[in-house]
Coordinates of C-alpha atoms in Angstrom, one line a residue:
Chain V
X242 CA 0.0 0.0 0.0
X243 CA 1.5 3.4 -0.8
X244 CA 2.1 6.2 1.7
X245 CA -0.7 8.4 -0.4
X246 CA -3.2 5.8 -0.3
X247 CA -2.9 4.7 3.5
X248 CA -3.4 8.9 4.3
X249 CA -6.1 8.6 1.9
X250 CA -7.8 5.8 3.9
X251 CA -7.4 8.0 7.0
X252 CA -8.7 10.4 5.6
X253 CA -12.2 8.2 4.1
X254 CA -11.8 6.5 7.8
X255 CA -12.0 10.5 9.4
X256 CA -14.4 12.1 7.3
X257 CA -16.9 8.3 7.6
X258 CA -16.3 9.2 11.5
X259 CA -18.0 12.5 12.0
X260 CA -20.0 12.9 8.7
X261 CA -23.5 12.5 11.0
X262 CA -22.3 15.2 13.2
X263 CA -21.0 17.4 10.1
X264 CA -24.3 16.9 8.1
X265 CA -26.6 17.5 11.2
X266 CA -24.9 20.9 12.0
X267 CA -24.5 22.0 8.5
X268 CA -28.3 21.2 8.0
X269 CA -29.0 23.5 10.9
X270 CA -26.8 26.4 10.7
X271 CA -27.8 25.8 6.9
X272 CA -32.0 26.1 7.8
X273 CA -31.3 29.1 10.2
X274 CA -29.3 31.0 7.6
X275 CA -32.3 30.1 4.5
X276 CA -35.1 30.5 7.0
X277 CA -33.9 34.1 8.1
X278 CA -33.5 35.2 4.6
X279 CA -36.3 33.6 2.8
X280 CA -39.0 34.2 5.6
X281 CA -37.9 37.4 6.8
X282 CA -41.1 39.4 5.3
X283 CA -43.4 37.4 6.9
X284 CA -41.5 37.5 10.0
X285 CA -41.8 40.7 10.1
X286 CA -45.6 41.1 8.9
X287 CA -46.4 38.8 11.7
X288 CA -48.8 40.6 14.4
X289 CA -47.7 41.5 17.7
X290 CA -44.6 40.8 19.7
X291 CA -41.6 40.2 16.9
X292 CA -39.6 37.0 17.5
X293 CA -36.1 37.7 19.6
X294 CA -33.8 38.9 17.2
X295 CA -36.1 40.3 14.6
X296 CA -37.0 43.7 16.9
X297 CA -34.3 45.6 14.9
X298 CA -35.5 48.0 11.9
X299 CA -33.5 46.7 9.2
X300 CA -32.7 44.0 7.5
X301 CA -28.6 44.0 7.8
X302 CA -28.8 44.4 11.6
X303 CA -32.1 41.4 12.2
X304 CA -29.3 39.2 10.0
X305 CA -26.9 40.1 12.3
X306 CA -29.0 39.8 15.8
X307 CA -30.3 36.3 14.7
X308 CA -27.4 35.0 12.8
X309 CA -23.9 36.7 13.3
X310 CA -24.4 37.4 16.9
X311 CA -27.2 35.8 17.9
X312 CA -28.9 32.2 17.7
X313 CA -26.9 31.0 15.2
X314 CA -23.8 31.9 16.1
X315 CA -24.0 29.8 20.1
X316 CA -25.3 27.0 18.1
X317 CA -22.1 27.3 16.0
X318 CA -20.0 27.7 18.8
X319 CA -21.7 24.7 20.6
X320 CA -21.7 22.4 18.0
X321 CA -17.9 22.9 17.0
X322 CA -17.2 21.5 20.1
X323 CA -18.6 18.1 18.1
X324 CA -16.1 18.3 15.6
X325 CA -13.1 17.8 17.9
X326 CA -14.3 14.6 20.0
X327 CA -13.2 11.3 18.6
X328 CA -10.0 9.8 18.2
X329 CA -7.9 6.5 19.5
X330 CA -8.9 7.0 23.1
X331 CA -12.5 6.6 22.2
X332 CA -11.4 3.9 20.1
X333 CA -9.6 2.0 23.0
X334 CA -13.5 2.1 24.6
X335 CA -14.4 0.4 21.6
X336 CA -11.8 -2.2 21.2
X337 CA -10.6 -1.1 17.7
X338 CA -7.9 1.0 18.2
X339 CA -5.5 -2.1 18.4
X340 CA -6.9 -2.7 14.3
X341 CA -6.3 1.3 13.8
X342 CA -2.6 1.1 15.6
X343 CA -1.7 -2.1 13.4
X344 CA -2.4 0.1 10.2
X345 CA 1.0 1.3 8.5
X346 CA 0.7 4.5 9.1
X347 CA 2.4 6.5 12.3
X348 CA 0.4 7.8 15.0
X349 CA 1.2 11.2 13.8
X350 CA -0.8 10.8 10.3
X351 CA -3.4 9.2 12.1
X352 CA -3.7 12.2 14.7
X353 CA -3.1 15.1 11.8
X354 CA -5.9 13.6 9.1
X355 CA -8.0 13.5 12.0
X356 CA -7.0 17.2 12.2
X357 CA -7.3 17.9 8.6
X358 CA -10.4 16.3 8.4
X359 CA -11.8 18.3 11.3
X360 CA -10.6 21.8 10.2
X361 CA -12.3 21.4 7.0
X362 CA -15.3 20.9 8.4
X363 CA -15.1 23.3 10.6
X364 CA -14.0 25.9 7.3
X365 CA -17.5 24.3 5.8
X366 CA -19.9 25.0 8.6
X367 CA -18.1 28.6 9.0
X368 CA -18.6 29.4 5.1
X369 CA -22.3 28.3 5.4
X370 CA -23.5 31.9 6.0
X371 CA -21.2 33.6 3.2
X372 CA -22.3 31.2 0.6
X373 CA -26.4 31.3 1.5
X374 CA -27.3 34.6 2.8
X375 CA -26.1 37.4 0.1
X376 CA -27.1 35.3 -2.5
X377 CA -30.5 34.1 -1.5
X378 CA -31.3 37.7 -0.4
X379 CA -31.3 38.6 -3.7
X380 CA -34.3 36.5 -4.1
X381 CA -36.5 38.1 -1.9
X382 CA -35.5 41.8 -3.0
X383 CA -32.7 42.2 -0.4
X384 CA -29.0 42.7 -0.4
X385 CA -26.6 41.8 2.4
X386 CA -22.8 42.3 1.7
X387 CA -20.2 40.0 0.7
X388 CA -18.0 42.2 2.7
X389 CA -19.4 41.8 5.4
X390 CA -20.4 37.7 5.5
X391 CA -16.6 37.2 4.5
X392 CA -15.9 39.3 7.5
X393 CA -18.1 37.2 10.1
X394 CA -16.8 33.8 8.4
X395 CA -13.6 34.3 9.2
X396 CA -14.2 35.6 12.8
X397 CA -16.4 32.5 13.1
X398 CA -13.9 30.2 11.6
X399 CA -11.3 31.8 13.8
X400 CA -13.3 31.1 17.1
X401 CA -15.0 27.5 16.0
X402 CA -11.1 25.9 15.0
X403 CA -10.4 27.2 18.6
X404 CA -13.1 25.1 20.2
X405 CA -12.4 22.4 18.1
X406 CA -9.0 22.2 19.1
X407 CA -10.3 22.2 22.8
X408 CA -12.7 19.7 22.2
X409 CA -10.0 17.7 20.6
X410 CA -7.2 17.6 23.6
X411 CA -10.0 17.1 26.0
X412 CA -11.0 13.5 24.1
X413 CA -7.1 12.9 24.0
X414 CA -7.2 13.7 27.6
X415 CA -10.4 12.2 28.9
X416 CA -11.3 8.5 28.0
X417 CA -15.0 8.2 29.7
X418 CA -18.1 8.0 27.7
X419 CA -18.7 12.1 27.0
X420 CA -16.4 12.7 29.9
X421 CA -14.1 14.8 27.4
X422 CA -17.8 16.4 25.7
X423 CA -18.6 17.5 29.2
X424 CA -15.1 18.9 30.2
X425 CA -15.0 20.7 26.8
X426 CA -18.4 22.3 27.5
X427 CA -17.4 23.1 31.0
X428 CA -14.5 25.1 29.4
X429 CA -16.4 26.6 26.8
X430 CA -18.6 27.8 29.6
X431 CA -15.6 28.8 31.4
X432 CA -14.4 31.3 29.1
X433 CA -17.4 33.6 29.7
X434 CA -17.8 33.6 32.9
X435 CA -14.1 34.4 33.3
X436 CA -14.2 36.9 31.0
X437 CA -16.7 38.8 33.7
X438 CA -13.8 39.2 36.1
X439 CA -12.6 42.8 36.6
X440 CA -9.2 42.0 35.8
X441 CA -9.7 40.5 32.5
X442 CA -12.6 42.9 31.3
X443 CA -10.1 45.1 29.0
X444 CA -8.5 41.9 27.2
X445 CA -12.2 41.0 26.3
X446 CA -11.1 37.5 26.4
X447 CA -14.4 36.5 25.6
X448 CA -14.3 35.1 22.0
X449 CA -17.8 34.4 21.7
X450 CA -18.5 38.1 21.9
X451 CA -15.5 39.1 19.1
X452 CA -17.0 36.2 17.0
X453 CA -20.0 38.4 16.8
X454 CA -18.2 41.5 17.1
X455 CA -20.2 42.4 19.9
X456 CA -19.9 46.4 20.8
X457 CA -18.3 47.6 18.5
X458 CA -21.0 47.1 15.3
X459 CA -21.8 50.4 13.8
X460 CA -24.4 52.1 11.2
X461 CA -23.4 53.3 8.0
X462 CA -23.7 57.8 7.5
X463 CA -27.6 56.6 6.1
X464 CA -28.2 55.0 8.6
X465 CA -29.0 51.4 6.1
X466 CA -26.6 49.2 6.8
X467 CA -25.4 47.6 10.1
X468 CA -21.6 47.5 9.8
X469 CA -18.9 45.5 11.3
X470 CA -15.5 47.4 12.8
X471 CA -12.3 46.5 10.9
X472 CA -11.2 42.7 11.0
X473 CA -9.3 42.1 14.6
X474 CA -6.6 40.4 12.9
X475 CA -4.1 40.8 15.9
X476 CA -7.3 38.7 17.9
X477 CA -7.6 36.4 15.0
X478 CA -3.9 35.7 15.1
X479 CA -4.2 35.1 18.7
X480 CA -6.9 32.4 18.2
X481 CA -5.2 30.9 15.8
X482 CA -2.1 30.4 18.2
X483 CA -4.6 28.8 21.3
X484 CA -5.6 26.8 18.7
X485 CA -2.3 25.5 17.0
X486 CA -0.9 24.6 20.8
X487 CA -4.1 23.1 21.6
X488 CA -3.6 20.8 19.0
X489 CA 0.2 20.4 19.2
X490 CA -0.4 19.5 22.7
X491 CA -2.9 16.9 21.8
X492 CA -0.7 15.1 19.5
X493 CA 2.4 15.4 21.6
X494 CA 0.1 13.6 24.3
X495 CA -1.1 11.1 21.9
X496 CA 2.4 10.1 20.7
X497 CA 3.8 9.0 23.7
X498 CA 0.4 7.0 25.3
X499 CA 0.0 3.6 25.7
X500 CA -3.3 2.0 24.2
Chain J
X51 CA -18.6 10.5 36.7
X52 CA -21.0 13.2 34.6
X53 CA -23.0 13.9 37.6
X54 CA -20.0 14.6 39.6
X55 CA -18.2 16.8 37.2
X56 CA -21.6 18.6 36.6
X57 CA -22.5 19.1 40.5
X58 CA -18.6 20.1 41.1
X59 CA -18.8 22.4 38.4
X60 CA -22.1 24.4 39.6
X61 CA -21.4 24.5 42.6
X62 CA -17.8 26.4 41.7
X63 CA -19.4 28.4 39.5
X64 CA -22.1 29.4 42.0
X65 CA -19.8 29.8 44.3
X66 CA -17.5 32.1 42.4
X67 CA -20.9 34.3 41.4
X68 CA -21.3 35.4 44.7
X69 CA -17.3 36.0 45.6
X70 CA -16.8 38.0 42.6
X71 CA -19.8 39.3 42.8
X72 CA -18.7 43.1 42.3
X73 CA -17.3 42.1 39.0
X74 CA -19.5 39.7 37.8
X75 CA -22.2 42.5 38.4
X76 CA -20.0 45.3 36.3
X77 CA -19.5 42.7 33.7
X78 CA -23.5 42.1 33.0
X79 CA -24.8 45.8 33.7
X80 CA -23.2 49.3 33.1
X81 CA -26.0 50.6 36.1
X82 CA -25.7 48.8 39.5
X83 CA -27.6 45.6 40.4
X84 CA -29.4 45.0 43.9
X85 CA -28.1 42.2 45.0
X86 CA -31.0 39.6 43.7
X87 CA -31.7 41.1 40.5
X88 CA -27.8 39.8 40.1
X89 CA -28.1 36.9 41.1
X90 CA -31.5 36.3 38.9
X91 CA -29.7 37.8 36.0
X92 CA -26.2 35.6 36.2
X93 CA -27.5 32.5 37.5
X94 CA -31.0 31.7 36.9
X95 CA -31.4 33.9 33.4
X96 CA -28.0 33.7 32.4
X97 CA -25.1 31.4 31.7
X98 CA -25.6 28.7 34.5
X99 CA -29.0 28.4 33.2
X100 CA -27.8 27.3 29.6
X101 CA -25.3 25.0 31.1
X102 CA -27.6 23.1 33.3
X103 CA -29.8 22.3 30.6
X104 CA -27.0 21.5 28.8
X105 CA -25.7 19.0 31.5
X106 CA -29.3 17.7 31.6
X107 CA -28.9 16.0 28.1
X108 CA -25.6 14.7 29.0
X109 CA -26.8 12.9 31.8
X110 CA -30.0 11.6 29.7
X111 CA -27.0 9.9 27.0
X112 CA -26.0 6.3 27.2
X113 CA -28.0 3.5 27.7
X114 CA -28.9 -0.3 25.6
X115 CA -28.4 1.5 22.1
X116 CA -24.8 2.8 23.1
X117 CA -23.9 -0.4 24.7
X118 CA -24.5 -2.1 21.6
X119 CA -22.7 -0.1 19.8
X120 CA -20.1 -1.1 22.5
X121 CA -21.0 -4.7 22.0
X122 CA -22.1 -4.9 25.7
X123 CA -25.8 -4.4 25.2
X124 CA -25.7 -8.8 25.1
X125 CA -24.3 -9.0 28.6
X126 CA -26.3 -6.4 30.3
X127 CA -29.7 -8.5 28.2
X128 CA -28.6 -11.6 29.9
X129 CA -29.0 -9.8 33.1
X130 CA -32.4 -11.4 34.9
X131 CA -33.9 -7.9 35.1
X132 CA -36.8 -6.9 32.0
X133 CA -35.3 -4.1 29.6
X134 CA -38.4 -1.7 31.4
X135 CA -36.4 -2.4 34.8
X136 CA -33.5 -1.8 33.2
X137 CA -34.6 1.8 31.6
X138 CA -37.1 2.5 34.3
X139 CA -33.7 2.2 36.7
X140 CA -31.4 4.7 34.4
X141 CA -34.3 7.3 34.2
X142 CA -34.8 7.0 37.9
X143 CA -31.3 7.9 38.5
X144 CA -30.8 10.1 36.0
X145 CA -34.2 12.2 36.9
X146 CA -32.7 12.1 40.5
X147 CA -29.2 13.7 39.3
X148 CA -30.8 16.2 37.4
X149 CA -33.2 17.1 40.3
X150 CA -29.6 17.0 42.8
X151 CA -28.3 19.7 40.4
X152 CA -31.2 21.8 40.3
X153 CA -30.9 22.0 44.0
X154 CA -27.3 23.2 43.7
X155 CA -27.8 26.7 43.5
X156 CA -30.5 27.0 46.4
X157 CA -27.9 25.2 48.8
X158 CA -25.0 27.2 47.5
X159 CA -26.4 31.1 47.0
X160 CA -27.8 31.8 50.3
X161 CA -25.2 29.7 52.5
X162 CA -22.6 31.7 50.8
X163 CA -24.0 35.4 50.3
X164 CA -23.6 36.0 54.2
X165 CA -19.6 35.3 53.8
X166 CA -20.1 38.7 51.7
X167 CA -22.1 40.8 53.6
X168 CA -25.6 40.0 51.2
X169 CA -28.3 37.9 51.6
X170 CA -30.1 35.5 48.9
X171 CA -33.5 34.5 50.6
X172 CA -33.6 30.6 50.3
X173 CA -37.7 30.4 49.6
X174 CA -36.5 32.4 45.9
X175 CA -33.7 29.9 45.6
X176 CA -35.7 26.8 46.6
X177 CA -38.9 27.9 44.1
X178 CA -36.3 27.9 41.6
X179 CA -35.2 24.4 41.9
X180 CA -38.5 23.5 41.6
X181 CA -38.5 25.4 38.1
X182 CA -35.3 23.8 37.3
X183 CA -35.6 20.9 38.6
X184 CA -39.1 20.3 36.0
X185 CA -38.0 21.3 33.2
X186 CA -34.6 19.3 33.7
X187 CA -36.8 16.2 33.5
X188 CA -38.1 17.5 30.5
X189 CA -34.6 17.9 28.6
X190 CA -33.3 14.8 30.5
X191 CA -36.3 13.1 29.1
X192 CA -35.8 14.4 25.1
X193 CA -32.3 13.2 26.1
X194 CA -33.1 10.1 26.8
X195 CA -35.4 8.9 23.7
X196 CA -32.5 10.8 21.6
X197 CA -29.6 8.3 22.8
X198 CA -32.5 5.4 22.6
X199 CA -33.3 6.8 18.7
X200 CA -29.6 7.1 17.6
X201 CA -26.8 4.7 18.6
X202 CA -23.8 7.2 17.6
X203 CA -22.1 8.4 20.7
X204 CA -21.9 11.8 19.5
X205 CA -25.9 11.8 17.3
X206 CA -27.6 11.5 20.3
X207 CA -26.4 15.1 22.0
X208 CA -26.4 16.8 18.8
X209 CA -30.0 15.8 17.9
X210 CA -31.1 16.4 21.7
X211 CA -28.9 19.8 21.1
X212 CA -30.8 20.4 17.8
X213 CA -33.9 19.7 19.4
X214 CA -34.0 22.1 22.2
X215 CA -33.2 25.1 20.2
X216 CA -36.0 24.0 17.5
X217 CA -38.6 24.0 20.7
X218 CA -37.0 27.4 22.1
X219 CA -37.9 28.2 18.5
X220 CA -40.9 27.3 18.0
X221 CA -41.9 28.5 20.9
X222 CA -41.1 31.6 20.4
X223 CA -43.3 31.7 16.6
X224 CA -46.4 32.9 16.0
X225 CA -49.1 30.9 16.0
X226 CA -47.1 28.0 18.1
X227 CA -46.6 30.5 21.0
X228 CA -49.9 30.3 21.8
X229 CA -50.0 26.4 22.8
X230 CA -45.8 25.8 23.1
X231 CA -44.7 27.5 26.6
X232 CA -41.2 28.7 26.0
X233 CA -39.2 26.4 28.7
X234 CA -36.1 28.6 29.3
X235 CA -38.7 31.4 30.3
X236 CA -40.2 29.1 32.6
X237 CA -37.3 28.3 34.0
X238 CA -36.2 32.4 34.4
X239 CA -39.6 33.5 35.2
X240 CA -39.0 36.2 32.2
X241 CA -42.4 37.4 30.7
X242 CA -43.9 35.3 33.2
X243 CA -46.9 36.5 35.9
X244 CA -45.0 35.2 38.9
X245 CA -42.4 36.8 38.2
X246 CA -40.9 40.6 38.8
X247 CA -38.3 41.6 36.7
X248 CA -37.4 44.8 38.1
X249 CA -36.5 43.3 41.9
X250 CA -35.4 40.1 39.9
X251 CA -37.6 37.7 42.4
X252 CA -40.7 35.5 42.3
X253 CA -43.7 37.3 43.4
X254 CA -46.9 35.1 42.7
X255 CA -47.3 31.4 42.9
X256 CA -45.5 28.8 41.1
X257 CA -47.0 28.0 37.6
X258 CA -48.2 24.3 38.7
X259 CA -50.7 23.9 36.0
X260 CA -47.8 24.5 33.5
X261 CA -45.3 22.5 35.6
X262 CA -47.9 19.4 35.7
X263 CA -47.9 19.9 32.0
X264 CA -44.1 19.7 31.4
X265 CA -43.8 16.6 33.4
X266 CA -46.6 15.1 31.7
X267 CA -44.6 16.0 28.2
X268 CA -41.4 14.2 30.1
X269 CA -43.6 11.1 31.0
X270 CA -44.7 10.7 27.6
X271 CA -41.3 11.3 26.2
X272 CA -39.7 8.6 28.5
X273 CA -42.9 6.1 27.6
X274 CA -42.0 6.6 24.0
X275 CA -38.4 5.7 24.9
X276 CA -39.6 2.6 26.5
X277 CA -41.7 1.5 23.9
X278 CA -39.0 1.7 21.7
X279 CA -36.4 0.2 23.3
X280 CA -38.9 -2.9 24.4
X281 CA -39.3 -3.3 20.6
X282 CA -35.5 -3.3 19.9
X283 CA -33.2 -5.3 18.3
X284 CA -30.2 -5.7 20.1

């Protein structure tokens, strides 16, 4: 077997692995995005109190409230979480990670097409939005910028690979039955909360809030369009550091453990 | 293991709500809070809210469909017990965990507020828990018939996931409003008659018709779980 087929096979063996998970959040995020687009008139016709997120006046900012930073985007968040459990410990539970192990491949490829695998997904869910939304509002009379979906995707994929990565050390760490999911959730839930603390206020570690680039959304001169500030690339960059140790850390474990 | 991490974890974070409580408060409202509208607004509207319910479908997960998926489900069948006994036993204990966390934040707020110079008046915290601890057993019960539904370790909390934030949604639509109660505002008491938000505390009595209702909705759920899994192939 050559070394291109056998990463192949990890690959097929990966993506066979978490293709539920990556269809039933794609699906969702997928129906909020079409709904919120497609329905949004009669939303809004609707008779007496609007539903949470459509109050606001115009259409750029309900997109935002219900999608960018609202709904959709803790569902997002949530769900990544997901996209990072799996992998040989949870294979050990199962009694096949001896047949996985015996494979020729290292432990490394086995670990980093996990990885791959995952990312992609991850880039998928994230792009959802930026595929659906300014080009389905065109069918219902609308416009939403490019700019601006481009701008959320990448703040979304920036926050989503981090709690994947998290997700994905806590399931190299944890070998109980959704032990790691509940550890990973417990972090998630961690970083909030701790982002409340006096002390860490002006770092605004919270990165659900960037994500949705929460306080610091402006309107356009007219008064039309609900803008985003400029990309937080130093923030991104940051993310993308938590989540490359995060990662580096799980496969340093992996390496070395006895199955 | 679950139920430990979860009950460790609430009662931390409960804990740490009412020792940083001066910066929790300036981290959830530019204007000052009174001391229960802040505990209302972090604990039983905010964050620990979402994660309870959240721990209340991980402790509904597992059960005869994962095991054979683990290839144990045959030894635990072999057991001289009836598969009811044997679901009727995991919902037991599972209701009672979920019910043991619910009752986390009533021991926890008013024992502790004293240590700070406030005071949490346990009959607020206590009807709580009996919000919490109802409409747990309503997300431990959709739980449940999702691991019984889907063998997949991780298809089971997703569609449970899924499912929860299609009700909230639901609920919150015109015309469904009208029959579907939304249950994270029963839980809070937002929009709710008993409830005041403005001194964040419980002023009327406890919804029991709606209450009755939402366990009935758990009953039926776990019954349909039961049915199902009597039916099984393992």
């Amino acid at each position: 077997m050559g070394e291109h087929s056998g990463i192949r096979m990890l690959l097929f063996k990966a993506w066979r692995e978490s293709r539920a998970r990556f269809f039933l959040t794609a699906a969702t995020i997928g129906a909020l995005c079409t709904g919120v687009v497609l329905f949004n008139v009669q939303i809004q016709n609707n008779p007496g109190q609007p539903l949470r997120g459509f109050q606001a006046g115009t259409y750029t900012e309900q997109v935002y409230d219900f999608i960018y930073g609202g709904t959709a985007k803790g569902l997002f968040a949530l769900l990544m979480l997901f996209f990072g459990l799996g992998g040989l410990l949870r294979e050990q539970r199962r009694g096949t990670a001896p047949f996985t192990l015996a494979l020729p491949v290292t432990r490394s490829e086995i670990i980093v097409t996990q990885i791959i695998v995952g990312v992609v997904e991850v880039i998928a869910i994230a792009a959802l939005p930026l595929l659906l939304i300014p080009g389905l509002s065109r069918f219902v009379g609308r416009s939403y910028p490019v700019s601006e979906s481009l701008h959320f995707a990448l703040l979304w994929l920036g926050g989503g690979l981090m709690v994947f990565a998290l997700a994905f050390l806590c399931s190299v760490l944890f070998a109980g039955e959704y032990t790691a999911l509940l550890v990973a959730f417990l972090g998630l839930f961690a970083v909030p909360l701790a982002a409340q603390l006096r002390m860490l206020q002006p770092y605004r570690v919270n990165f659900l809030m960037t994500m949705g680039d929460f306080g610091t959304m402006h309107w356009n001169s007219e008064h039309t369009m609900f803008l985003p500030s400029p990309m937080p690339w130093m923030r991104l960059l940051v993310f993308l550091g938590i989540t490359v140790t995060l990662l580096r850390v799980a496969l340093g474990i992996t390496k070395r453990k006895d199955f | 293991m679950r139920f430990l991490l979860s009950a460790i974890a609430l009662a931390v974070i409960c804990a740490s709500f009412v020792f940083f409580h001066r910066d929790a408060s300036s981290g959830i409202s530019d204007e000052p809070l009174s001391y229960p509208v802040y505990v209302w607004r972090i604990t039983y509207k905010g964050y620990l809210r979402e994660l309870f319910m959240i721990l209340a479908i991980l402790l509904g997960l597992g059960g005869l469909t994962r095991e054979r998926d683990l290839r144990t489900a045959g030894f635990t069948l072999a057991l001289p017990v009836s598969r009811w006994r044997l679901l009727a036993t995991r919902t037991l204990v599972g209701l009672g965990q979920v019910v043991l966390l619910a009752t986390l934040p009533a021991i926890v707020m008013p024992l502790l507020s004293p240590l700070i110079g406030q005071a949490y008046p346990s009959s607020q915290a206590w009807a709580f828990t009996i919000l919490w601890a109802t409409v747990g057993s309503l997300i431990f019960a959709m739980a449940l018939l999702a691991s019984v539904l889907f063998a997949g370790e991780f298809t089971a909390p997703v569609v449970a996931i899924l499912g929860l934030a299609a009700y909230s949604f639901l609920a919150d639509m015109r015309p469904l409003e009208r029959y579907l109660t939304d249950i994270h505002d029963v839980m809070s008491g937002i929009n709710m008659p008993y409830f005041a938000e403005r001194t964040g505390t419980l002023t009327g009595p406890l919804p029991w018709a709606t209450l009755f209702t939402v366990l009935l909705a758990a009953a039926a759920l776990i019954a349909v779980g039961a049915r199902i899994t009597s039916r099984q192939d393992f």
